[in-house]
Amino acid sequence: MALLAAVSFFGALLEAFFLVTVTGVAMALVGERPAVGPILGQTVALGHALLIAAIVLIVRLILNMAGVRTSADLAANVTTDQRFVLSHAYLETDWPTQQAEPAGRLQELLTTFVLRVNNTVVTLTQAVTALLSLLAFLGAGLLVDPGSTLGVLVALTLVGAILAPLRQRIRRHAAASAGAGVNFANAVSELGSFGLEMHTFGVERQISDRIDELTHQATGTQRRVLILTQSLPPVYISLAYAAVLGGVGVLTLVGVDSLTVIGTVMLLMLRSLSYGQQLATASGSLAANAPFIDQIRTTVERYESHAAGAGHRIPGAVTPLEALEVEFAYTPERVTLFTATFQIQPGEVVGVIGPSGAGKSTVAQLLLGLRQPTRGKVRVDGVDLRDVDKRWWSSRVAFVPQEARLLTGTVAENVRFFRNGIDDLMIVDALTQANILQDVEALPSSFNTHLGQLGAHLSGGQRQRLSIARALAGKPELLVLDEPTSALDGASESLIRDTLEALKGQVAVVIIAHRMSTLDMCDRIMVLEAGRITAFDSPANLHRDSAFYRNALAVAGISMTSKD
Ligand SMILES: Nc1ncnc2c1ncn2[C@@H]1O[C@H](COP(=O)(O)OP(=O)(O)O)[C@@H](O)[C@H]1O
Ligand SMILES: [Mg+2]
């Protein structure tokens, strides 16, 4: 920035010098004199003056080019930097903060909003250039004729002050425009994921109407900002010319003694006005961009204030995993999980059942350390999960969500999921364990087969088994599955059950189950009803003690086959 300032200041001084010299030459020709001057106390021959002017012109061009380069470098650096800061802050923020972010907002911030930052840097460098050039010109003007230069300075300040309310309005409308932009991005990204439903229910028209409406809102505010920013320069020019008119008026009243001086001053002042106009334009554009930059800044601050996992303790093992009087509430008004105390032992398979909305997924997220208990604590081998080193923890636990989510990439990439420590052998192992190796080997390039957008061409059961392979590839000590088979057919479910059965005794498993048939291999089953653990025991004991369990079995048409 300092380099840019220096370059533009000297560039403008050279330009002023050039204009003074050229006017001097013109005046000398008119007056039929053989020399120019005095310029800076020197009288120079006409030929020399022209040569000096030419050299000055070339040096100025070189300086300008250096300025353009510096400005572009600066803008590119700032853009890279903003994307880096924003995306890292997002990735390092905790799960509750990420989960609460509307779809499409981050994308909008990283693209449209960051472009605004880029634009602001360019504008800012232009403004600095214009300001310093203006100062250089006014400085040159002071040397030639102090009186009229001061007059111009007063006029410029006045015009700038008159335009202040206009800039305020631009800023207000730009803030609305930023909001509308985010809304639009949210809606597009959300509606975009509803292709299947849209066609099935035949609501293409309604959805396009909704998008049209949001488009109008977004473009409406944009239009207002555009009108205001575009009207700044003409308003400025009119006011500035009015000031020039006033100045000339004063001169006619006072009278002029030197034609060269008046000519030079007029030329310098007109050029000053054009730099002033650049400043006015820049100030409008800065006002229009400010709300976008504010949003990026406040978002980064919010992400950083919710940064995940700062603990550094390394427990002996992931189990025993205990919940000690854990209570959890998403909002202060409503408790989702009432005081719960329980333990999960090494290699134990724990089932979790309960009606929809009972808090099963919440318990899973608490056990994985994705959410912090509102009261009480989760302990890992005696260490508070909050204090556990996040890397250590992440490399030892795994999660299988209800709906498998696959990347656009190969089977191997999907199983590895960015974890560098997982080699091909471990991938084959995991595919075997997840009962999907045969299916993968049937693909054209085995596990190097590209799956296409979001793993299309695979059945739901195959996708879910790949998701389980992903979870097992890291050789976890704790595996949490949230209704992994609820959307699958009986055959797929049975394959997954085989997988889990084989893990028994080696990996601690918490499986939230929807289908009762998944549960017969569990060592213990937790029954969760309306945020309370109403039973937590072996299937045999539950059959005796839990009405919910007996009822659920009956509904599933399963008769209890006692294992002991
Ligand atoms: N992110 C969230 N914000 C606020 N409330 C939530 C959130 N997730 C779940 N809940 C609420 O917490 C309760 C338990 O949800 P959940 O644990 O998902 O139940 P389950 O998995 O048993 O169906 C529900 O009433 C649900 O509405
Ligand atoms: Mg759930």
Coordinates of C-alpha atoms and ligand atoms in Angstrom, one line a residue:
M1 CA 0.0 0.0 0.0
A2 CA 2.9 2.4 0.9
L3 CA 4.5 1.5 -2.5
L4 CA 1.3 2.2 -4.2
A5 CA 0.9 5.5 -2.4
A6 CA 4.4 6.6 -3.3
V7 CA 4.0 5.6 -7.0
S8 CA 0.7 7.4 -7.4
F9 CA 2.0 10.5 -5.6
F10 CA 5.1 10.8 -7.8
G11 CA 3.1 9.9 -10.9
A12 CA 0.7 12.8 -10.2
L13 CA 3.5 15.2 -9.5
L14 CA 5.1 14.3 -12.8
E15 CA 1.7 14.8 -14.5
A16 CA 1.3 18.2 -12.9
F17 CA 4.8 19.1 -14.0
F18 CA 4.0 17.9 -17.5
L19 CA 0.8 20.0 -17.7
V20 CA 2.6 23.1 -16.4
T21 CA 5.4 22.7 -19.0
V22 CA 3.0 22.1 -21.9
T23 CA 0.9 25.1 -20.9
G24 CA 4.1 27.1 -20.7
V25 CA 5.1 26.0 -24.2
A26 CA 1.7 26.9 -25.6
M27 CA 1.8 30.3 -23.9
A28 CA 5.3 30.9 -25.2
L29 CA 4.2 30.1 -28.8
V30 CA 1.2 32.4 -28.4
G31 CA 3.5 35.2 -27.1
E32 CA 6.1 34.4 -29.7
R33 CA 8.8 33.9 -27.1
P34 CA 11.8 31.6 -27.6
A35 CA 11.8 30.2 -24.1
V36 CA 9.4 28.8 -21.5
G37 CA 9.1 29.9 -17.9
P38 CA 10.0 30.6 -15.4
I39 CA 9.0 27.1 -14.2
L40 CA 10.3 26.4 -10.7
G41 CA 12.4 29.6 -11.1
Q42 CA 14.1 28.4 -14.4
T43 CA 13.7 29.6 -17.9
V44 CA 14.0 26.8 -20.4
A45 CA 14.4 26.8 -24.2
L46 CA 11.3 25.5 -26.1
G47 CA 13.0 22.4 -27.5
H48 CA 14.4 21.4 -24.2
A49 CA 11.0 22.0 -22.5
L50 CA 9.3 19.6 -25.1
L51 CA 12.0 17.0 -24.5
I52 CA 11.6 17.2 -20.7
A53 CA 7.8 16.9 -21.2
A54 CA 8.3 13.7 -23.3
I55 CA 10.6 12.1 -20.7
V56 CA 8.2 13.0 -17.9
L57 CA 5.4 11.4 -19.8
I58 CA 7.3 8.1 -20.2
V59 CA 8.4 8.0 -16.5
R60 CA 4.8 8.6 -15.5
L61 CA 3.6 5.7 -17.7
I62 CA 6.1 3.4 -16.1
L63 CA 5.0 4.5 -12.6
N64 CA 1.4 4.0 -13.5
M65 CA 2.0 0.5 -14.7
A66 CA 3.8 -0.4 -11.5
G67 CA 0.8 1.0 -9.6
V68 CA -1.6 -1.1 -11.6
R69 CA 0.4 -4.2 -10.9
T70 CA 0.7 -3.5 -7.2
S71 CA -3.0 -2.9 -7.0
A72 CA -3.8 -6.2 -8.8
D73 CA -1.4 -8.2 -6.6
L74 CA -2.9 -6.7 -3.5
A75 CA -6.5 -7.5 -4.6
A76 CA -5.5 -11.1 -5.5
N77 CA -3.8 -11.6 -2.1
V78 CA -6.7 -10.2 -0.1
T79 CA -9.1 -12.5 -2.0
T80 CA -7.0 -15.6 -1.3
D81 CA -6.6 -14.5 2.3
Q82 CA -10.3 -13.9 2.9
R83 CA -11.3 -17.3 1.4
F84 CA -8.6 -19.0 3.5
V85 CA -9.7 -17.3 6.7
L86 CA -13.4 -17.9 6.1
S87 CA -13.2 -21.5 5.1
H88 CA -10.8 -22.4 7.9
A89 CA -12.9 -20.6 10.5
Y90 CA -15.9 -22.6 9.2
L91 CA -14.1 -25.9 9.2
E92 CA -12.8 -25.3 12.7
T93 CA -16.0 -24.2 14.2
D94 CA -18.0 -26.7 16.2
W95 CA -20.8 -29.0 14.9
P96 CA -23.7 -27.1 16.4
T97 CA -22.6 -23.8 14.7
Q98 CA -22.0 -25.5 11.4
Q99 CA -25.3 -27.4 11.6
A100 CA -27.2 -24.2 12.2
E101 CA -25.8 -22.5 9.1
P102 CA -28.4 -22.2 6.3
A103 CA -27.6 -24.2 3.2
G104 CA -25.8 -22.1 0.6
R105 CA -24.8 -19.3 2.9
L106 CA -21.2 -20.3 3.2
Q107 CA -21.0 -20.7 -0.6
E108 CA -22.4 -17.2 -1.1
L109 CA -20.0 -15.7 1.4
L110 CA -17.0 -17.5 -0.2
T111 CA -17.9 -16.4 -3.7
T112 CA -20.1 -13.3 -4.2
F113 CA -19.1 -11.7 -0.9
V114 CA -15.4 -12.4 -1.3
L115 CA -15.6 -10.9 -4.8
R116 CA -16.9 -7.7 -3.1
V117 CA -13.8 -7.7 -0.9
N118 CA -11.7 -8.0 -4.0
N119 CA -13.6 -5.2 -5.6
T120 CA -13.2 -3.1 -2.5
V121 CA -9.4 -3.5 -2.5
V122 CA -9.2 -2.4 -6.1
T123 CA -11.5 0.6 -5.4
L124 CA -9.5 1.4 -2.3
T125 CA -6.2 1.5 -4.3
Q126 CA -8.0 3.7 -6.9
A127 CA -9.2 6.0 -4.1
V128 CA -5.7 6.2 -2.6
T129 CA -4.2 7.0 -6.0
A130 CA -6.9 9.6 -6.7
L131 CA -6.4 11.2 -3.3
L132 CA -2.6 11.4 -3.5
S133 CA -2.8 12.6 -7.1
L134 CA -5.3 15.3 -6.0
L135 CA -2.9 16.3 -3.2
A136 CA 0.0 16.5 -5.7
F137 CA -2.0 18.6 -8.0
L138 CA -3.2 20.9 -5.3
G139 CA 0.5 21.2 -4.2
A140 CA 1.5 22.1 -7.7
G141 CA -1.4 24.6 -7.8
L142 CA -0.2 26.2 -4.5
L143 CA 3.2 26.9 -6.2
V144 CA 1.6 28.5 -9.2
D145 CA -1.2 30.4 -7.5
P146 CA -2.1 29.9 -3.8
G147 CA -5.3 31.9 -3.8
S148 CA -7.3 30.0 -6.4
T149 CA -5.9 26.6 -5.2
L150 CA -7.3 27.3 -1.7
G151 CA -10.6 28.2 -3.3
V152 CA -10.7 24.8 -5.1
L153 CA -9.8 23.0 -1.9
V154 CA -12.8 24.6 -0.1
A155 CA -15.1 23.8 -3.0
L156 CA -14.0 20.1 -3.1
T157 CA -14.5 19.7 0.7
L158 CA -17.9 21.3 0.4
V159 CA -19.0 19.0 -2.4
G160 CA -17.7 16.0 -0.5
A161 CA -19.7 16.9 2.5
I162 CA -22.9 17.5 0.5
L163 CA -22.6 13.9 -0.9
A164 CA -22.3 12.3 2.5
P165 CA -26.0 11.5 3.0
L166 CA -26.1 9.9 -0.5
R167 CA -23.3 7.5 0.7
Q168 CA -25.3 6.7 3.8
R169 CA -28.2 5.7 1.7
I170 CA -26.1 3.6 -0.6
R171 CA -24.8 1.7 2.5
R172 CA -28.3 1.1 3.8
H173 CA -29.6 -0.3 0.6
A174 CA -26.4 -2.4 0.1
A175 CA -27.0 -4.0 3.5
A176 CA -30.5 -5.0 2.3
S177 CA -29.0 -6.3 -0.9
A178 CA -26.5 -8.4 0.9
G179 CA -29.3 -10.0 2.9
A180 CA -31.4 -10.6 -0.2
G181 CA -28.4 -12.2 -1.9
V182 CA -27.9 -14.7 1.0
N183 CA -31.7 -15.5 1.0
F184 CA -31.5 -16.2 -2.7
A185 CA -28.5 -18.5 -2.4
N186 CA -30.1 -20.4 0.5
A187 CA -33.3 -21.0 -1.4
V188 CA -31.5 -22.1 -4.6
S189 CA -29.3 -24.5 -2.8
E190 CA -32.2 -25.9 -0.8
L191 CA -34.7 -26.2 -3.7
G192 CA -31.9 -27.6 -5.8
S193 CA -31.8 -30.7 -3.6
F194 CA -35.5 -31.4 -4.2
G195 CA -35.3 -32.5 -7.8
L196 CA -37.0 -35.9 -7.3
E197 CA -39.8 -34.5 -5.1
M198 CA -40.4 -31.6 -7.5
H199 CA -41.0 -33.9 -10.5
T200 CA -43.0 -36.3 -8.5
F201 CA -45.4 -33.7 -7.1
G202 CA -45.4 -31.7 -10.2
V203 CA -44.6 -28.4 -8.5
E204 CA -42.0 -27.1 -11.0
R205 CA -44.1 -24.0 -11.5
Q206 CA -44.5 -23.2 -7.8
I207 CA -40.8 -23.7 -7.2
S208 CA -39.8 -21.5 -10.2
D209 CA -42.3 -18.8 -8.9
R210 CA -40.6 -18.9 -5.5
I211 CA -37.2 -18.5 -7.1
D212 CA -38.6 -15.7 -9.3
E213 CA -39.9 -13.9 -6.2
L214 CA -36.5 -14.1 -4.4
T215 CA -34.8 -13.1 -7.6
H216 CA -36.9 -10.0 -7.8
Q217 CA -36.2 -9.2 -4.1
A218 CA -32.5 -9.5 -4.7
T219 CA -32.4 -7.6 -8.0
G220 CA -34.7 -4.9 -6.6
T221 CA -32.3 -4.0 -3.9
Q222 CA -29.4 -4.3 -6.3
R223 CA -31.1 -1.9 -8.7
R224 CA -31.6 0.7 -5.9
V225 CA -27.9 0.5 -5.0
L226 CA -26.9 0.8 -8.6
I227 CA -29.0 3.9 -9.2
L228 CA -27.6 5.6 -6.1
T229 CA -23.9 4.7 -6.8
Q230 CA -24.3 5.6 -10.5
S231 CA -25.8 9.0 -9.6
L232 CA -22.9 10.0 -7.4
P233 CA -20.5 11.0 -10.3
P234 CA -22.9 13.1 -12.3
V235 CA -24.1 14.9 -9.1
Y236 CA -20.5 15.4 -8.1
I237 CA -19.6 16.8 -11.6
S238 CA -22.5 19.2 -11.6
L239 CA -21.6 20.5 -8.1
A240 CA -17.9 20.7 -9.1
Y241 CA -18.6 22.6 -12.3
A242 CA -20.9 24.9 -10.3
A243 CA -17.8 25.6 -8.2
V244 CA -15.7 26.3 -11.2
L245 CA -18.3 28.7 -12.5
G246 CA -18.2 30.4 -9.2
G247 CA -14.4 30.6 -9.3
V248 CA -14.4 32.1 -12.8
G249 CA -17.1 34.5 -11.6
V250 CA -14.8 35.7 -8.9
L251 CA -11.9 36.1 -11.3
T252 CA -14.0 38.3 -13.6
L253 CA -14.8 40.5 -10.7
V254 CA -11.2 40.6 -9.4
G255 CA -9.5 40.7 -12.8
V256 CA -6.4 38.6 -13.9
D257 CA -2.9 39.8 -14.6
S258 CA -1.1 36.8 -16.2
L259 CA -2.7 34.7 -18.9
T260 CA -0.1 31.9 -18.4
V261 CA -1.0 31.7 -14.7
I262 CA -4.7 31.5 -15.3
G263 CA -4.3 28.9 -18.1
T264 CA -2.1 26.7 -15.9
V265 CA -4.4 27.0 -12.9
M266 CA -7.5 26.2 -15.0
L267 CA -5.7 23.1 -16.4
L268 CA -4.5 21.9 -13.0
M269 CA -7.9 22.5 -11.4
L270 CA -9.9 20.7 -14.1
R271 CA -7.6 17.7 -13.6
S272 CA -8.0 18.0 -9.9
L273 CA -11.8 17.9 -10.3
S274 CA -11.5 14.7 -12.3
Y275 CA -9.4 13.1 -9.5
G276 CA -12.1 14.4 -7.2
Q277 CA -14.7 12.6 -9.3
Q278 CA -12.7 9.4 -9.1
L279 CA -12.8 9.8 -5.3
A280 CA -16.5 10.4 -5.3
T281 CA -17.1 7.2 -7.4
A282 CA -14.8 5.2 -5.2
S283 CA -16.5 6.4 -2.1
G284 CA -19.9 5.3 -3.5
S285 CA -18.5 1.9 -4.4
L286 CA -16.9 1.5 -0.9
A287 CA -20.2 2.4 0.7
A288 CA -22.0 -0.3 -1.4
N289 CA -19.4 -2.9 -0.5
A290 CA -19.1 -2.2 3.2
P291 CA -22.1 -4.3 4.3
F292 CA -20.7 -7.4 2.5
I293 CA -17.4 -7.0 4.2
D294 CA -19.1 -6.5 7.5
Q295 CA -20.9 -9.8 7.1
I296 CA -17.8 -11.7 6.3
R297 CA -16.1 -10.2 9.3
T298 CA -18.9 -10.9 11.8
T299 CA -19.3 -14.5 10.4
V300 CA -15.6 -15.2 10.8
E301 CA -15.8 -13.8 14.4
R302 CA -18.8 -16.0 15.1
Y303 CA -17.2 -19.2 13.8
E304 CA -14.0 -18.4 15.7
S305 CA -15.8 -17.9 19.0
H306 CA -17.3 -21.4 18.6
A307 CA -14.1 -23.1 17.6
A308 CA -14.3 -26.9 18.3
G309 CA -12.2 -29.0 20.6
A310 CA -9.3 -27.2 22.3
G311 CA -8.6 -30.1 24.7
H312 CA -5.1 -31.8 24.9
R313 CA -5.6 -34.8 27.1
I314 CA -5.0 -38.3 25.8
P315 CA -7.0 -41.0 27.7
G316 CA -5.9 -44.6 27.8
A317 CA -8.7 -45.8 25.6
V318 CA -12.1 -44.7 24.2
T319 CA -13.9 -47.0 26.6
P320 CA -15.3 -47.1 29.2
L321 CA -17.4 -44.2 27.9
E322 CA -19.6 -42.8 30.6
A323 CA -22.4 -40.3 30.7
L324 CA -22.5 -38.7 34.2
E325 CA -25.7 -36.8 34.9
V326 CA -25.8 -35.5 31.4
E327 CA -28.6 -33.1 30.6
F328 CA -29.0 -31.5 27.2
A329 CA -31.2 -28.7 25.8
Y330 CA -31.1 -27.2 22.3
T331 CA -32.9 -24.2 23.5
P332 CA -33.2 -22.9 27.1
E333 CA -37.0 -23.4 27.1
R334 CA -37.0 -27.1 26.5
V335 CA -34.9 -30.0 27.8
T336 CA -34.2 -32.6 25.2
L337 CA -32.4 -35.1 27.4
F338 CA -33.1 -35.3 31.1
T339 CA -30.4 -36.3 33.6
A340 CA -28.8 -39.5 32.2
T341 CA -26.1 -41.6 33.7
F342 CA -24.8 -44.8 32.0
Q343 CA -21.6 -46.5 30.9
I344 CA -20.5 -48.3 27.7
Q345 CA -17.9 -51.0 28.2
P346 CA -15.1 -51.9 25.8
G347 CA -16.4 -54.1 22.9
E348 CA -20.0 -53.8 24.1
V349 CA -22.8 -53.5 21.6
V350 CA -25.5 -51.1 22.8
G351 CA -28.8 -50.6 21.0
V352 CA -30.8 -47.5 21.5
I353 CA -34.6 -47.5 20.8
G354 CA -37.4 -45.2 21.3
P355 CA -40.1 -43.2 19.5
S356 CA -39.2 -40.6 17.0
G357 CA -38.1 -37.3 18.7
A358 CA -37.2 -39.1 21.9
G359 CA -33.7 -37.8 21.8
K360 CA -31.8 -40.8 20.3
S361 CA -29.8 -38.9 17.7
T362 CA -29.0 -36.3 20.4
V363 CA -27.5 -39.0 22.7
A364 CA -25.4 -40.2 19.7
Q365 CA -24.0 -36.6 19.1
L366 CA -23.3 -36.2 22.9
L367 CA -21.4 -39.5 23.0
L368 CA -19.4 -38.5 19.9
G369 CA -18.5 -35.1 21.5
L370 CA -20.3 -33.2 18.7
R371 CA -22.4 -31.4 21.2
Q372 CA -21.6 -30.4 24.8
P373 CA -23.9 -31.4 27.6
T374 CA -25.8 -28.5 29.1
R375 CA -25.1 -30.1 32.5
G376 CA -23.0 -33.1 33.6
K377 CA -20.3 -34.6 31.5
V378 CA -19.3 -37.4 29.2
R379 CA -16.1 -39.1 30.4
V380 CA -13.7 -41.2 28.3
D381 CA -11.7 -43.6 30.4
G382 CA -12.0 -41.1 33.3
V383 CA -11.2 -38.0 31.2
D384 CA -13.9 -35.3 30.5
L385 CA -14.5 -35.5 26.7
R386 CA -14.2 -31.7 26.5
D387 CA -10.6 -32.0 27.5
V388 CA -9.7 -34.8 25.1
D389 CA -7.4 -34.0 22.2
K390 CA -9.7 -33.8 19.2
R391 CA -7.3 -35.5 16.7
W392 CA -6.8 -38.4 19.1
W393 CA -10.6 -38.8 19.5
S394 CA -11.4 -38.4 15.8
S395 CA -9.0 -41.1 14.8
R396 CA -10.7 -43.6 17.3
V397 CA -14.4 -43.0 16.8
A398 CA -16.6 -43.4 13.7
F399 CA -20.1 -42.6 12.8
V400 CA -22.6 -44.0 10.2
P401 CA -25.5 -41.6 9.5
Q402 CA -29.0 -42.6 8.6
E403 CA -28.5 -41.7 5.0
A404 CA -25.1 -42.5 3.4
R405 CA -23.4 -39.5 1.9
L406 CA -20.9 -40.2 -0.9
L407 CA -18.4 -38.0 -2.6
T408 CA -18.0 -37.5 -6.3
G409 CA -14.9 -39.7 -6.6
T410 CA -13.7 -43.3 -6.6
V411 CA -14.9 -46.1 -4.3
A412 CA -11.4 -45.9 -2.6
E413 CA -11.6 -42.2 -2.1
N414 CA -15.0 -42.6 -0.5
V415 CA -13.8 -45.2 1.9
R416 CA -10.5 -43.3 2.7
F417 CA -12.4 -40.0 3.1
F418 CA -9.3 -37.7 3.2
R419 CA -7.6 -39.7 6.0
N420 CA -4.0 -40.1 4.7
G421 CA -3.1 -43.0 7.1
I422 CA -5.6 -45.3 5.3
D423 CA -3.8 -47.5 2.7
D424 CA -5.3 -49.8 0.0
L425 CA -5.0 -52.8 2.2
M426 CA -7.0 -51.2 5.0
I427 CA -9.6 -50.2 2.3
V428 CA -10.0 -53.8 1.1
D429 CA -10.3 -54.9 4.8
A430 CA -13.0 -52.4 5.4
L431 CA -14.9 -53.3 2.2
T432 CA -14.7 -57.0 3.3
Q433 CA -15.9 -56.2 6.8
A434 CA -18.8 -54.1 5.4
N435 CA -19.8 -57.0 3.1
I436 CA -19.5 -54.9 0.0
L437 CA -16.2 -56.2 -1.5
Q438 CA -18.0 -58.5 -3.9
D439 CA -20.2 -55.7 -5.2
V440 CA -17.1 -53.4 -5.6
E441 CA -15.1 -56.1 -7.4
A442 CA -17.9 -56.4 -9.9
L443 CA -17.5 -52.7 -10.8
P444 CA -15.4 -52.0 -14.0
S445 CA -12.3 -50.8 -12.2
S446 CA -12.9 -52.4 -8.8
F447 CA -12.4 -49.9 -6.0
N448 CA -10.8 -47.4 -8.4
T449 CA -14.2 -47.0 -10.2
H450 CA -15.4 -43.5 -10.3
L451 CA -18.8 -43.3 -8.7
G452 CA -20.0 -40.1 -10.4
Q453 CA -21.9 -37.3 -8.8
L454 CA -22.7 -38.2 -5.2
G455 CA -22.3 -41.9 -5.7
A456 CA -25.2 -42.3 -8.2
H457 CA -25.6 -45.8 -9.8
L458 CA -25.4 -47.5 -6.4
S459 CA -28.4 -48.9 -4.5
G460 CA -29.3 -47.6 -1.1
G461 CA -28.0 -50.7 0.5
Q462 CA -24.7 -50.5 -1.3
R463 CA -24.3 -46.9 -0.5
Q464 CA -24.9 -47.6 3.2
R465 CA -22.4 -50.5 3.2
L466 CA -19.8 -48.2 1.7
S467 CA -20.6 -45.7 4.4
I468 CA -20.0 -48.5 7.0
A469 CA -16.7 -49.4 5.2
R470 CA -15.7 -45.8 5.5
A471 CA -16.4 -45.9 9.2
L472 CA -14.5 -49.2 9.7
A473 CA -11.5 -48.2 7.6
G474 CA -10.1 -46.1 10.4
K475 CA -10.2 -49.1 12.7
P476 CA -12.3 -47.3 15.3
E477 CA -12.7 -48.3 19.0
L478 CA -16.2 -46.8 19.1
L479 CA -18.7 -47.0 16.2
V480 CA -21.9 -45.1 16.4
L481 CA -24.7 -45.8 13.9
D482 CA -27.8 -43.7 13.7
E483 CA -30.6 -45.8 12.2
P484 CA -28.3 -47.2 9.5
T485 CA -30.8 -49.6 8.1
S486 CA -34.1 -47.7 8.5
A487 CA -34.3 -47.0 4.8
L488 CA -33.0 -50.4 3.6
D489 CA -34.6 -53.6 2.4
G490 CA -34.4 -56.8 4.5
A491 CA -31.5 -58.3 2.5
S492 CA -29.3 -55.2 2.9
E493 CA -30.2 -55.0 6.6
S494 CA -29.2 -58.6 7.1
L495 CA -25.7 -58.0 5.5
I496 CA -25.2 -55.0 7.8
R497 CA -26.3 -57.0 10.8
D498 CA -23.6 -59.7 9.9
T499 CA -21.0 -56.9 9.8
L500 CA -21.9 -55.7 13.2
E501 CA -22.2 -59.2 14.6
A502 CA -18.6 -59.8 13.6
L503 CA -17.4 -56.6 15.4
K504 CA -18.9 -57.8 18.6
G505 CA -16.4 -57.9 21.4
Q506 CA -13.8 -55.9 19.4
V507 CA -15.4 -52.6 18.9
A508 CA -17.8 -50.7 21.1
V509 CA -20.9 -50.2 19.1
V510 CA -23.8 -47.9 19.8
I511 CA -26.6 -48.5 17.3
I512 CA -29.7 -46.5 17.2
A513 CA -32.2 -48.9 15.7
H514 CA -35.5 -48.5 14.1
R515 CA -35.9 -52.1 13.2
M516 CA -36.3 -54.4 16.1
S517 CA -34.6 -57.2 14.1
T518 CA -31.3 -55.3 14.3
L519 CA -31.4 -55.5 18.1
D520 CA -31.2 -59.2 18.8
M521 CA -27.4 -59.1 18.8
C522 CA -27.1 -56.2 21.2
D523 CA -25.6 -56.9 24.7
R524 CA -27.8 -54.2 26.2
I525 CA -30.6 -52.0 24.9
M526 CA -31.3 -48.4 26.0
V527 CA -35.0 -47.4 25.8
L528 CA -35.4 -43.7 25.4
E529 CA -38.8 -42.1 25.8
A530 CA -39.4 -38.3 25.7
G531 CA -35.8 -37.5 26.7
R532 CA -35.7 -40.0 29.6
I533 CA -33.9 -43.4 29.8
T534 CA -36.8 -45.6 30.9
A535 CA -34.8 -48.8 30.7
F536 CA -31.2 -49.9 29.9
D537 CA -30.7 -53.7 30.2
S538 CA -30.1 -57.0 28.3
P539 CA -32.8 -57.9 25.8
A540 CA -34.0 -60.7 28.1
N541 CA -34.5 -58.5 31.1
L542 CA -36.1 -55.8 28.9
H543 CA -38.6 -58.3 27.7
R544 CA -39.6 -58.8 31.3
D545 CA -39.4 -55.1 32.4
S546 CA -40.0 -52.7 29.6
A547 CA -43.5 -52.2 28.2
F548 CA -42.2 -50.1 25.3
Y549 CA -39.8 -52.9 24.4
R550 CA -42.4 -55.7 24.5
N551 CA -44.8 -53.5 22.5
A552 CA -42.2 -52.7 19.9
L553 CA -41.4 -56.4 19.5
A554 CA -45.0 -57.2 19.1
V555 CA -45.5 -54.5 16.5
A556 CA -42.5 -55.8 14.6
G557 CA -44.0 -59.3 14.7
I558 CA -40.9 -60.7 16.5
S559 CA -41.2 -63.1 19.3
M560 CA -38.4 -63.0 21.8
T561 CA -35.8 -65.7 21.3
S562 CA -33.9 -65.7 24.5
K563 CA -30.2 -66.0 24.1
D564 CA -29.4 -67.2 27.6
Ligands
LIG1 N1 -30.7 -29.0 15.9 C1 -31.7 -29.0 16.7 N2 -32.2 -27.8 17.2 C2 -33.3 -27.8 18.0 N3 -34.0 -28.9 18.3 C3 -33.6 -30.1 17.9 C4 -32.4 -30.2 17.0 N4 -32.3 -31.5 16.7 C5 -33.3 -32.2 17.3 N5 -34.0 -31.3 18.0 C6 -35.2 -31.7 18.9 O1 -34.7 -32.5 19.9 C7 -35.6 -33.6 20.1 C8 -34.9 -34.9 20.0 O2 -34.4 -35.0 18.7 P1 -33.6 -36.3 18.2 O3 -32.5 -36.5 19.1 O4 -33.2 -36.0 16.8 O5 -34.7 -37.4 18.3 P2 -34.7 -38.9 17.7 O6 -33.3 -39.2 17.1 O7 -35.0 -39.8 18.9 O8 -35.8 -39.0 16.7 C9 -36.7 -33.4 19.1 O9 -37.8 -32.9 19.8 C10 -36.2 -32.5 18.1 O10 -37.2 -31.7 17.6
MG2 MG -32.8 -39.5 15.1

